[in-house]
Amino acid sequence: MLISANLAVCGSCLRERAEDALPIAMRVHAEKRSYFGLPPFPPRGRSGATCRLCVNECVIPEGGRGYCGLVENRGGRLVRLRGTPSEGLLEWYYDPLPTNCVAAWVCPGCTGAGFPRYSYRPNAEYGYFNLAVFYAACSYDCLFCQNWTFREHARSLKPSVSAWELAGKCNEKVSCICYFGGDPAVQMPHSIKTSELAIRRADEWKRIVRVCWETNGTMSWPLLKKAALLAYETGGCIKFDLKAWSEPLNVALCGATNKRTLDNFSRLKIFMRKAPEPPFLVASTLLVPGYIDVEEVRCIAGFIADVDPEIPYSLLAFHPHYVMDDLPTTSRRLALECAAAAKEEGLVNVNIGNVHLLADY
């Protein structure tokens, strides 16, 4: 059995003895978040203003900030410090296609799926770029986060980029935009406005620009639905990172419930019949040794198959990062067993990602 000494509790205890194990994990979250000046838990005061942007639905007291660090209560009114159309807390860069994103094995930019309507080429779009947008805030607090340094932006709230400025980066060689992070869930108004502006410009110039979100899926349904429509209309996709099936395990590893994520994923089924190619909805799970095992993946895969068995599902090899940097990389055996379990549950498009990280033990 593998246990992260930094977390100090095993996966089995989190699933089977949550009432005893969860408090241990939550102390780790609180300690790490305090270092970055972030609230240890989503505020739940008896009085305060409620933010409904994401699953945390923080009740923020006067002068306090929400879990993401981007929302503040000033005089009983919520002020969004970043994540509005005028100010997004983010970094961006041009990523040459084909890229290594979660959906690379099925997306138009890397495979030509949906050509010629959604892709410039019948295969990989060599010579074109993805506008990669890294949002520096999150609704989760994953203890294995590979991009954990985004938390350092919580104090400075910099760099700040407007939706208009960001959309202007979509030149004639940009064929897709991907929002990731951190997570776009807590800055959805900014990403939606950016997308609308970029799509309008692409339509005027008769160019392709696909819009994609890579997310933990915790945003409010109205915002997700707007994003889904933009992704669907442009040949882009919504990439859900399904961290865990067990709610206590998800809370322990990520600091929040996965109920909103699973509900949002299911609700996106309304788009599945309309766009078989390119895939509209893609799922992934990081195989964290000792915590995300075959049975966990089996449950996730069965859930995905109930939505649509053709949804692409990628099982990602783990690399030690942040708090859980004392674990090994994912074993080849575990990855293969998880892939087999996912197929047994009815999924027809299963992939193993980050194969270069797989270890033999």
mmCIF file of C-alpha atoms in Angstrom:
data_model
loop_
_atom_site.group_PDB
_atom_site.id
_atom_site.type_symbol
_atom_site.label_atom_id
_atom_site.label_comp_id
_atom_site.label_asym_id
_atom_site.label_seq_id
_atom_site.Cartn_x
_atom_site.Cartn_y
_atom_site.Cartn_z
ATOM 1 C CA MET A 1 0.000 0.000 0.000
ATOM 2 C CA LEU A 2 1.304 3.434 -0.966
ATOM 3 C CA ILE A 3 0.692 6.369 1.387
ATOM 4 C CA SER A 4 1.848 9.950 1.005
ATOM 5 C CA ALA A 5 3.632 10.761 4.263
ATOM 6 C CA ASN A 6 2.863 14.423 3.668
ATOM 7 C CA LEU A 7 -0.857 13.674 3.577
ATOM 8 C CA ALA A 8 -0.534 11.143 6.425
ATOM 9 C CA VAL A 9 -3.659 9.165 5.557
ATOM 10 C CA CYS A 10 -4.282 6.350 3.074
ATOM 11 C CA GLY A 11 -6.832 6.051 0.292
ATOM 12 C CA SER A 12 -8.667 3.156 1.935
ATOM 13 C CA CYS A 13 -9.212 5.077 5.163
ATOM 14 C CA LEU A 14 -10.481 8.096 3.255
ATOM 15 C CA ARG A 15 -13.082 5.925 1.542
ATOM 16 C CA GLU A 16 -14.023 3.677 4.447
ATOM 17 C CA ARG A 17 -13.386 5.819 7.551
ATOM 18 C CA ALA A 18 -13.932 9.327 6.257
ATOM 19 C CA GLU A 19 -15.089 10.722 9.605
ATOM 20 C CA ASP A 20 -11.664 9.917 11.099
ATOM 21 C CA ALA A 21 -9.440 10.410 8.065
ATOM 22 C CA LEU A 22 -10.820 13.591 6.492
ATOM 23 C CA PRO A 23 -9.904 15.953 9.367
ATOM 24 C CA ILE A 24 -6.270 14.901 8.961
ATOM 25 C CA ALA A 25 -6.294 15.750 5.262
ATOM 26 C CA MET A 26 -8.115 19.038 5.796
ATOM 27 C CA ARG A 27 -5.451 20.209 8.236
ATOM 28 C CA VAL A 28 -2.916 19.803 5.438
ATOM 29 C CA HIS A 29 -5.051 21.931 3.109
ATOM 30 C CA ALA A 30 -5.425 24.659 5.724
ATOM 31 C CA GLU A 31 -1.705 24.779 6.452
ATOM 32 C CA LYS A 32 -0.662 24.989 2.800
ATOM 33 C CA ARG A 33 -3.284 27.565 1.844
ATOM 34 C CA SER A 34 -2.378 29.853 4.726
ATOM 35 C CA TYR A 35 1.127 30.141 3.297
ATOM 36 C CA PHE A 36 -0.351 31.774 0.187
ATOM 37 C CA GLY A 37 -2.779 33.978 2.098
ATOM 38 C CA LEU A 38 -5.819 32.014 0.927
ATOM 39 C CA PRO A 39 -8.796 31.052 3.128
ATOM 40 C CA PRO A 40 -8.217 27.571 4.594
ATOM 41 C CA PHE A 41 -11.765 26.503 3.711
ATOM 42 C CA PRO A 42 -14.671 28.015 1.758
ATOM 43 C CA PRO A 43 -16.129 30.699 4.098
ATOM 44 C CA ARG A 44 -19.392 29.600 5.715
ATOM 45 C CA GLY A 45 -20.249 32.476 8.049
ATOM 46 C CA ARG A 46 -23.755 33.022 9.387
ATOM 47 C CA SER A 47 -23.693 36.467 7.860
ATOM 48 C CA GLY A 48 -22.073 37.590 4.663
ATOM 49 C CA ALA A 49 -22.586 37.773 0.930
ATOM 50 C CA THR A 50 -22.907 34.544 -1.043
ATOM 51 C CA CYS A 51 -20.927 33.976 -4.232
ATOM 52 C CA ARG A 52 -22.527 31.444 -6.570
ATOM 53 C CA LEU A 53 -19.875 31.311 -9.267
ATOM 54 C CA CYS A 54 -18.697 27.795 -8.382
ATOM 55 C CA VAL A 55 -19.412 24.761 -6.215
ATOM 56 C CA ASN A 56 -17.967 26.339 -3.069
ATOM 57 C CA GLU A 57 -20.717 28.990 -2.857
ATOM 58 C CA CYS A 58 -18.677 30.936 -0.323
ATOM 59 C CA VAL A 59 -20.556 32.997 2.264
ATOM 60 C CA ILE A 60 -17.995 35.787 2.519
ATOM 61 C CA PRO A 61 -17.943 37.962 5.653
ATOM 62 C CA GLU A 62 -17.392 41.711 5.543
ATOM 63 C CA GLY A 63 -13.796 42.375 4.471
ATOM 64 C CA GLY A 64 -13.164 38.714 3.692
ATOM 65 C CA ARG A 65 -12.303 36.897 0.499
ATOM 66 C CA GLY A 66 -13.672 33.784 -1.124
ATOM 67 C CA TYR A 67 -11.844 30.460 -1.367
ATOM 68 C CA CYS A 68 -10.396 31.331 -4.788
ATOM 69 C CA GLY A 69 -9.005 34.640 -3.542
ATOM 70 C CA LEU A 70 -10.673 36.618 -6.323
ATOM 71 C CA VAL A 71 -13.910 37.734 -4.634
ATOM 72 C CA GLU A 72 -14.160 40.157 -1.711
ATOM 73 C CA ASN A 73 -17.020 41.416 0.443
ATOM 74 C CA ARG A 74 -16.909 45.214 0.627
ATOM 75 C CA GLY A 75 -19.725 46.811 2.538
ATOM 76 C CA GLY A 76 -21.991 43.829 2.012
ATOM 77 C CA ARG A 77 -21.397 43.805 -1.736
ATOM 78 C CA LEU A 78 -19.348 41.234 -3.613
ATOM 79 C CA VAL A 79 -16.487 42.742 -5.584
ATOM 80 C CA ARG A 80 -14.823 40.512 -8.161
ATOM 81 C CA LEU A 81 -11.161 41.467 -8.054
ATOM 82 C CA ARG A 82 -10.303 39.372 -11.103
ATOM 83 C CA GLY A 83 -12.122 37.043 -13.475
ATOM 84 C CA THR A 84 -14.345 39.748 -14.949
ATOM 85 C CA PRO A 85 -14.252 40.549 -18.677
ATOM 86 C CA SER A 86 -12.084 43.578 -17.938
ATOM 87 C CA GLU A 87 -9.538 41.812 -15.724
ATOM 88 C CA GLY A 88 -8.476 38.187 -15.845
ATOM 89 C CA LEU A 89 -5.735 36.818 -13.598
ATOM 90 C CA LEU A 90 -3.800 34.775 -16.127
ATOM 91 C CA GLU A 91 -0.764 34.061 -18.238
ATOM 92 C CA TRP A 92 -0.907 33.109 -21.913
ATOM 93 C CA TYR A 93 1.383 31.729 -24.596
ATOM 94 C CA TYR A 94 1.341 30.273 -28.109
ATOM 95 C CA ASP A 95 1.546 26.473 -28.044
ATOM 96 C CA PRO A 96 2.518 24.919 -31.425
ATOM 97 C CA LEU A 97 0.115 22.322 -32.790
ATOM 98 C CA PRO A 98 -0.004 19.400 -32.418
ATOM 99 C CA THR A 99 0.206 19.962 -28.679
ATOM 100 C CA ASN A 100 0.117 17.635 -25.672
ATOM 101 C CA CYS A 101 -3.263 18.624 -24.221
ATOM 102 C CA VAL A 102 -5.548 16.064 -22.604
ATOM 103 C CA ALA A 103 -7.687 15.776 -25.744
ATOM 104 C CA ALA A 104 -4.785 15.768 -28.243
ATOM 105 C CA TRP A 105 -5.509 12.171 -29.261
ATOM 106 C CA VAL A 106 -9.018 13.056 -30.495
ATOM 107 C CA CYS A 107 -9.111 16.825 -31.172
ATOM 108 C CA PRO A 108 -9.229 18.564 -34.585
ATOM 109 C CA GLY A 109 -5.937 20.400 -34.044
ATOM 110 C CA CYS A 110 -3.949 17.209 -33.518
ATOM 111 C CA THR A 111 -5.877 14.625 -35.570
ATOM 112 C CA GLY A 112 -7.877 16.519 -38.203
ATOM 113 C CA ALA A 113 -11.190 15.354 -36.712
ATOM 114 C CA GLY A 114 -14.019 17.420 -38.158
ATOM 115 C CA PHE A 115 -12.020 18.483 -41.239
ATOM 116 C CA PRO A 116 -12.676 20.706 -43.172
ATOM 117 C CA ARG A 117 -15.264 22.526 -41.057
ATOM 118 C CA TYR A 118 -13.336 22.504 -37.790
ATOM 119 C CA SER A 119 -9.745 21.865 -38.869
ATOM 120 C CA TYR A 120 -7.451 23.380 -41.483
ATOM 121 C CA ARG A 121 -5.917 19.994 -42.272
ATOM 122 C CA PRO A 122 -7.122 16.366 -42.474
ATOM 123 C CA ASN A 123 -4.403 15.528 -39.953
ATOM 124 C CA ALA A 124 -2.396 17.517 -37.402
ATOM 125 C CA GLU A 125 -2.408 21.292 -37.938
ATOM 126 C CA TYR A 126 1.341 21.785 -38.235
ATOM 127 C CA GLY A 127 2.177 25.470 -38.581
ATOM 128 C CA TYR A 128 -0.768 26.582 -36.448
ATOM 129 C CA PHE A 129 -0.968 27.400 -32.751
ATOM 130 C CA ASN A 130 -3.138 26.972 -29.708
ATOM 131 C CA LEU A 131 -3.602 30.118 -27.627
ATOM 132 C CA ALA A 132 -2.994 28.558 -24.211
ATOM 133 C CA VAL A 133 -4.605 30.550 -21.392
ATOM 134 C CA PHE A 134 -3.503 29.670 -17.866
ATOM 135 C CA TYR A 135 -5.899 31.046 -15.238
ATOM 136 C CA ALA A 136 -4.096 31.656 -11.931
ATOM 137 C CA ALA A 137 -6.886 30.746 -9.485
ATOM 138 C CA CYS A 138 -8.917 27.650 -8.676
ATOM 139 C CA SER A 139 -12.044 26.349 -6.965
ATOM 140 C CA TYR A 140 -10.121 23.249 -5.860
ATOM 141 C CA ASP A 141 -6.958 22.847 -3.797
ATOM 142 C CA CYS A 142 -5.405 19.697 -5.253
ATOM 143 C CA LEU A 143 -2.545 18.414 -3.133
ATOM 144 C CA PHE A 144 -0.936 16.870 -6.239
ATOM 145 C CA CYS A 145 -1.264 20.014 -8.392
ATOM 146 C CA GLN A 146 1.435 20.199 -11.067
ATOM 147 C CA ASN A 147 0.827 23.936 -11.508
ATOM 148 C CA TRP A 148 0.680 24.772 -7.790
ATOM 149 C CA THR A 149 2.714 27.977 -8.156
ATOM 150 C CA PHE A 150 -0.387 29.761 -9.477
ATOM 151 C CA ARG A 151 -1.283 30.302 -5.810
ATOM 152 C CA GLU A 152 1.534 32.840 -5.601
ATOM 153 C CA HIS A 153 -0.562 35.208 -7.728
ATOM 154 C CA ALA A 154 -3.246 35.393 -5.018
ATOM 155 C CA ARG A 155 -1.516 38.262 -3.218
ATOM 156 C CA SER A 156 -0.437 40.405 -6.172
ATOM 157 C CA LEU A 157 -3.443 39.675 -8.426
ATOM 158 C CA LYS A 158 -1.035 40.016 -11.338
ATOM 159 C CA PRO A 159 -0.666 39.652 -14.280
ATOM 160 C CA SER A 160 -4.043 41.024 -15.323
ATOM 161 C CA VAL A 161 -5.256 40.780 -18.928
ATOM 162 C CA SER A 162 -8.601 41.986 -20.300
ATOM 163 C CA ALA A 163 -10.797 39.822 -22.511
ATOM 164 C CA TRP A 164 -10.331 42.312 -25.349
ATOM 165 C CA GLU A 165 -6.543 42.195 -25.089
ATOM 166 C CA LEU A 166 -6.503 38.402 -24.890
ATOM 167 C CA ALA A 167 -8.862 37.925 -27.836
ATOM 168 C CA GLY A 168 -6.543 40.180 -29.821
ATOM 169 C CA LYS A 169 -3.810 37.550 -29.506
ATOM 170 C CA CYS A 170 -5.781 35.294 -31.867
ATOM 171 C CA ASN A 171 -3.866 35.989 -35.062
ATOM 172 C CA GLU A 172 -4.178 34.168 -38.387
ATOM 173 C CA LYS A 173 -2.061 31.268 -37.109
ATOM 174 C CA VAL A 174 -4.172 30.571 -34.008
ATOM 175 C CA SER A 175 -6.747 27.857 -34.696
ATOM 176 C CA CYS A 176 -7.800 27.118 -31.116
ATOM 177 C CA ILE A 177 -7.962 28.563 -27.615
ATOM 178 C CA CYS A 178 -7.653 26.414 -24.505
ATOM 179 C CA TYR A 179 -8.464 27.704 -21.024
ATOM 180 C CA PHE A 180 -6.861 25.772 -18.181
ATOM 181 C CA GLY A 181 -4.992 26.528 -14.967
ATOM 182 C CA GLY A 182 -5.462 26.569 -11.960
ATOM 183 C CA ASP A 183 -8.941 26.331 -13.341
ATOM 184 C CA PRO A 184 -11.159 28.547 -15.498
ATOM 185 C CA ALA A 185 -14.169 27.733 -13.277
ATOM 186 C CA VAL A 186 -13.687 30.812 -11.083
ATOM 187 C CA GLN A 187 -13.024 33.173 -14.006
ATOM 188 C CA MET A 188 -15.713 32.006 -16.429
ATOM 189 C CA PRO A 189 -17.091 35.483 -17.265
ATOM 190 C CA HIS A 190 -13.629 36.411 -18.546
ATOM 191 C CA SER A 191 -13.153 33.259 -20.642
ATOM 192 C CA ILE A 192 -16.659 33.475 -22.098
ATOM 193 C CA LYS A 193 -16.218 37.108 -23.137
ATOM 194 C CA THR A 194 -12.789 36.370 -24.617
ATOM 195 C CA SER A 195 -14.294 33.511 -26.615
ATOM 196 C CA GLU A 196 -17.164 35.604 -27.931
ATOM 197 C CA LEU A 197 -14.756 38.304 -29.114
ATOM 198 C CA ALA A 198 -12.352 35.820 -30.710
ATOM 199 C CA ILE A 199 -15.164 33.950 -32.480
ATOM 200 C CA ARG A 200 -16.605 37.191 -33.830
ATOM 201 C CA ARG A 201 -13.222 38.176 -35.238
ATOM 202 C CA ALA A 202 -12.665 34.720 -36.741
ATOM 203 C CA ASP A 203 -16.086 34.815 -38.406
ATOM 204 C CA GLU A 204 -15.317 38.205 -39.932
ATOM 205 C CA TRP A 205 -12.040 36.908 -41.343
ATOM 206 C CA LYS A 206 -13.528 33.510 -42.238
ATOM 207 C CA ARG A 207 -11.038 31.658 -40.071
ATOM 208 C CA ILE A 208 -11.286 28.633 -37.800
ATOM 209 C CA VAL A 209 -10.992 29.152 -34.059
ATOM 210 C CA ARG A 210 -12.029 26.326 -31.769
ATOM 211 C CA VAL A 211 -12.674 27.103 -28.106
ATOM 212 C CA CYS A 212 -11.908 24.569 -25.367
ATOM 213 C CA TRP A 213 -12.061 24.466 -21.586
ATOM 214 C CA GLU A 214 -9.957 22.093 -19.467
ATOM 215 C CA THR A 215 -11.619 22.143 -16.080
ATOM 216 C CA ASN A 216 -12.590 20.438 -12.847
ATOM 217 C CA GLY A 217 -16.188 21.198 -13.826
ATOM 218 C CA THR A 218 -17.188 23.043 -10.652
ATOM 219 C CA MET A 219 -18.609 26.203 -12.220
ATOM 220 C CA SER A 220 -22.311 27.063 -12.054
ATOM 221 C CA TRP A 221 -24.466 25.369 -14.680
ATOM 222 C CA PRO A 222 -25.543 28.611 -16.439
ATOM 223 C CA LEU A 223 -21.893 29.532 -17.016
ATOM 224 C CA LEU A 224 -20.948 26.025 -18.108
ATOM 225 C CA LYS A 225 -23.857 25.934 -20.534
ATOM 226 C CA LYS A 226 -22.675 29.185 -22.155
ATOM 227 C CA ALA A 227 -19.174 27.766 -22.497
ATOM 228 C CA ALA A 228 -20.513 24.483 -23.848
ATOM 229 C CA LEU A 229 -22.455 26.261 -26.579
ATOM 230 C CA LEU A 230 -19.338 28.169 -27.634
ATOM 231 C CA ALA A 231 -17.240 24.993 -27.662
ATOM 232 C CA TYR A 232 -19.893 23.056 -29.570
ATOM 233 C CA GLU A 233 -20.389 25.745 -32.213
ATOM 234 C CA THR A 234 -16.660 26.058 -32.910
ATOM 235 C CA GLY A 235 -15.670 22.375 -32.888
ATOM 236 C CA GLY A 236 -13.943 22.743 -29.533
ATOM 237 C CA CYS A 237 -14.453 20.575 -26.484
ATOM 238 C CA ILE A 238 -15.033 20.614 -22.751
ATOM 239 C CA LYS A 239 -12.373 18.543 -20.995
ATOM 240 C CA PHE A 240 -13.472 17.383 -17.539
ATOM 241 C CA ASP A 241 -10.829 16.285 -15.078
ATOM 242 C CA LEU A 242 -12.680 13.698 -13.001
ATOM 243 C CA LYS A 243 -10.337 13.532 -10.021
ATOM 244 C CA ALA A 244 -12.089 10.792 -8.039
ATOM 245 C CA TRP A 245 -15.369 8.928 -7.671
ATOM 246 C CA SER A 246 -15.496 8.719 -3.873
ATOM 247 C CA GLU A 247 -16.605 12.066 -2.462
ATOM 248 C CA PRO A 248 -14.463 11.812 0.710
ATOM 249 C CA LEU A 249 -11.447 10.995 -1.438
ATOM 250 C CA ASN A 250 -12.154 13.966 -3.704
ATOM 251 C CA VAL A 251 -12.507 16.260 -0.684
ATOM 252 C CA ALA A 252 -9.272 14.966 0.835
ATOM 253 C CA LEU A 253 -7.222 15.302 -2.339
ATOM 254 C CA CYS A 254 -8.838 18.432 -3.787
ATOM 255 C CA GLY A 255 -10.418 20.278 -0.874
ATOM 256 C CA ALA A 256 -13.995 20.216 -2.217
ATOM 257 C CA THR A 257 -16.861 17.918 -3.150
ATOM 258 C CA ASN A 258 -17.154 16.382 -6.616
ATOM 259 C CA LYS A 259 -20.966 16.394 -6.666
ATOM 260 C CA ARG A 260 -21.207 19.530 -8.830
ATOM 261 C CA THR A 261 -18.592 18.139 -11.222
ATOM 262 C CA LEU A 262 -20.448 14.877 -11.753
ATOM 263 C CA ASP A 263 -23.789 16.644 -12.101
ATOM 264 C CA ASN A 264 -22.413 19.114 -14.646
ATOM 265 C CA PHE A 265 -20.802 16.308 -16.626
ATOM 266 C CA SER A 266 -24.107 14.441 -16.812
ATOM 267 C CA ARG A 267 -26.012 17.555 -17.878
ATOM 268 C CA LEU A 268 -23.719 18.057 -20.862
ATOM 269 C CA LYS A 269 -25.286 14.938 -22.357
ATOM 270 C CA ILE A 270 -27.704 17.244 -24.186
ATOM 271 C CA PHE A 271 -24.882 18.065 -26.595
ATOM 272 C CA MET A 272 -23.659 14.526 -27.231
ATOM 273 C CA ARG A 273 -26.155 13.552 -29.921
ATOM 274 C CA LYS A 274 -25.387 16.655 -31.921
ATOM 275 C CA ALA A 275 -21.637 16.398 -32.351
ATOM 276 C CA PRO A 276 -20.178 12.884 -32.668
ATOM 277 C CA GLU A 277 -17.073 14.289 -34.408
ATOM 278 C CA PRO A 278 -15.082 16.047 -33.263
ATOM 279 C CA PRO A 279 -15.785 14.891 -29.699
ATOM 280 C CA PHE A 280 -17.504 17.582 -27.663
ATOM 281 C CA LEU A 281 -16.944 16.102 -24.200
ATOM 282 C CA VAL A 282 -13.687 14.507 -23.045
ATOM 283 C CA ALA A 283 -12.793 13.090 -19.619
ATOM 284 C CA SER A 284 -9.538 12.354 -17.852
ATOM 285 C CA THR A 285 -8.357 10.996 -14.505
ATOM 286 C CA LEU A 286 -4.912 11.281 -12.943
ATOM 287 C CA LEU A 287 -3.787 7.914 -11.575
ATOM 288 C CA VAL A 288 -2.403 8.978 -8.191
ATOM 289 C CA PRO A 289 -0.624 5.921 -6.715
ATOM 290 C CA GLY A 290 -2.219 4.667 -3.524
ATOM 291 C CA TYR A 291 -5.333 6.789 -3.952
ATOM 292 C CA ILE A 292 -6.848 6.492 -7.431
ATOM 293 C CA ASP A 293 -6.964 2.746 -8.006
ATOM 294 C CA VAL A 294 -8.715 0.300 -10.335
ATOM 295 C CA GLU A 295 -12.017 0.335 -8.464
ATOM 296 C CA GLU A 296 -12.047 4.128 -8.372
ATOM 297 C CA VAL A 297 -11.500 4.223 -12.142
ATOM 298 C CA ARG A 298 -14.088 1.505 -12.681
ATOM 299 C CA CYS A 299 -16.734 3.624 -10.956
ATOM 300 C CA ILE A 300 -15.766 6.739 -12.913
ATOM 301 C CA ALA A 301 -15.795 4.823 -16.199
ATOM 302 C CA GLY A 302 -19.216 3.337 -15.475
ATOM 303 C CA PHE A 303 -20.523 6.820 -14.785
ATOM 304 C CA ILE A 304 -19.075 8.149 -18.056
ATOM 305 C CA ALA A 305 -20.496 5.207 -20.005
ATOM 306 C CA ASP A 306 -23.957 5.956 -18.634
ATOM 307 C CA VAL A 307 -23.671 9.440 -20.133
ATOM 308 C CA ASP A 308 -22.286 8.182 -23.458
ATOM 309 C CA PRO A 309 -19.989 5.162 -24.000
ATOM 310 C CA GLU A 310 -18.164 6.959 -26.834
ATOM 311 C CA ILE A 311 -16.882 9.807 -24.660
ATOM 312 C CA PRO A 312 -13.064 9.728 -24.898
ATOM 313 C CA TYR A 313 -11.466 8.911 -21.535
ATOM 314 C CA SER A 314 -7.774 9.435 -20.857
ATOM 315 C CA LEU A 315 -5.987 7.874 -17.889
ATOM 316 C CA LEU A 316 -3.009 10.056 -17.033
ATOM 317 C CA ALA A 317 0.204 8.858 -15.437
ATOM 318 C CA PHE A 318 1.051 10.742 -12.255
ATOM 319 C CA HIS A 319 4.233 12.695 -11.564
ATOM 320 C CA PRO A 320 4.977 13.761 -7.970
ATOM 321 C CA HIS A 321 4.227 17.439 -7.338
ATOM 322 C CA TYR A 322 3.369 19.893 -4.558
ATOM 323 C CA VAL A 323 2.310 18.202 -1.283
ATOM 324 C CA MET A 324 2.227 14.687 -2.731
ATOM 325 C CA ASP A 325 5.750 14.875 -4.061
ATOM 326 C CA ASP A 326 6.783 11.846 -2.007
ATOM 327 C CA LEU A 327 4.838 9.362 -4.142
ATOM 328 C CA PRO A 328 6.283 7.459 -7.124
ATOM 329 C CA THR A 329 5.016 7.846 -10.662
ATOM 330 C CA THR A 330 2.138 5.616 -11.765
ATOM 331 C CA SER A 331 3.018 1.983 -12.393
ATOM 332 C CA ARG A 332 2.534 0.485 -15.833
ATOM 333 C CA ARG A 333 0.563 -2.332 -14.239
ATOM 334 C CA LEU A 334 -1.920 0.055 -12.627
ATOM 335 C CA ALA A 335 -2.398 2.014 -15.851
ATOM 336 C CA LEU A 336 -3.097 -1.125 -17.875
ATOM 337 C CA GLU A 337 -5.464 -2.533 -15.246
ATOM 338 C CA CYS A 338 -7.355 0.770 -15.094
ATOM 339 C CA ALA A 339 -7.640 0.921 -18.883
ATOM 340 C CA ALA A 340 -8.994 -2.629 -18.947
ATOM 341 C CA ALA A 341 -11.521 -1.800 -16.222
ATOM 342 C CA ALA A 342 -12.692 1.297 -18.107
ATOM 343 C CA LYS A 343 -13.306 -0.785 -21.225
ATOM 344 C CA GLU A 344 -15.097 -3.453 -19.199
ATOM 345 C CA GLU A 345 -17.484 -0.729 -18.035
ATOM 346 C CA GLY A 346 -18.432 -0.053 -21.659
ATOM 347 C CA LEU A 347 -16.180 2.810 -22.768
ATOM 348 C CA VAL A 348 -14.936 2.405 -26.333
ATOM 349 C CA ASN A 349 -12.387 5.257 -26.470
ATOM 350 C CA VAL A 350 -9.842 4.780 -23.679
ATOM 351 C CA ASN A 351 -6.335 6.211 -23.744
ATOM 352 C CA ILE A 352 -3.309 6.113 -21.443
ATOM 353 C CA GLY A 353 -1.540 9.477 -21.317
ATOM 354 C CA ASN A 354 1.936 10.491 -20.115
ATOM 355 C CA VAL A 355 3.196 6.985 -20.922
ATOM 356 C CA HIS A 356 6.792 8.176 -20.563
ATOM 357 C CA LEU A 357 6.159 8.492 -16.817
ATOM 358 C CA LEU A 358 4.992 4.912 -16.284
ATOM 359 C CA ALA A 359 7.206 2.907 -13.954
ATOM 360 C CA ASP A 360 7.721 -0.837 -13.610
ATOM 361 C CA TYR A 361 6.981 -1.849 -10.029
#
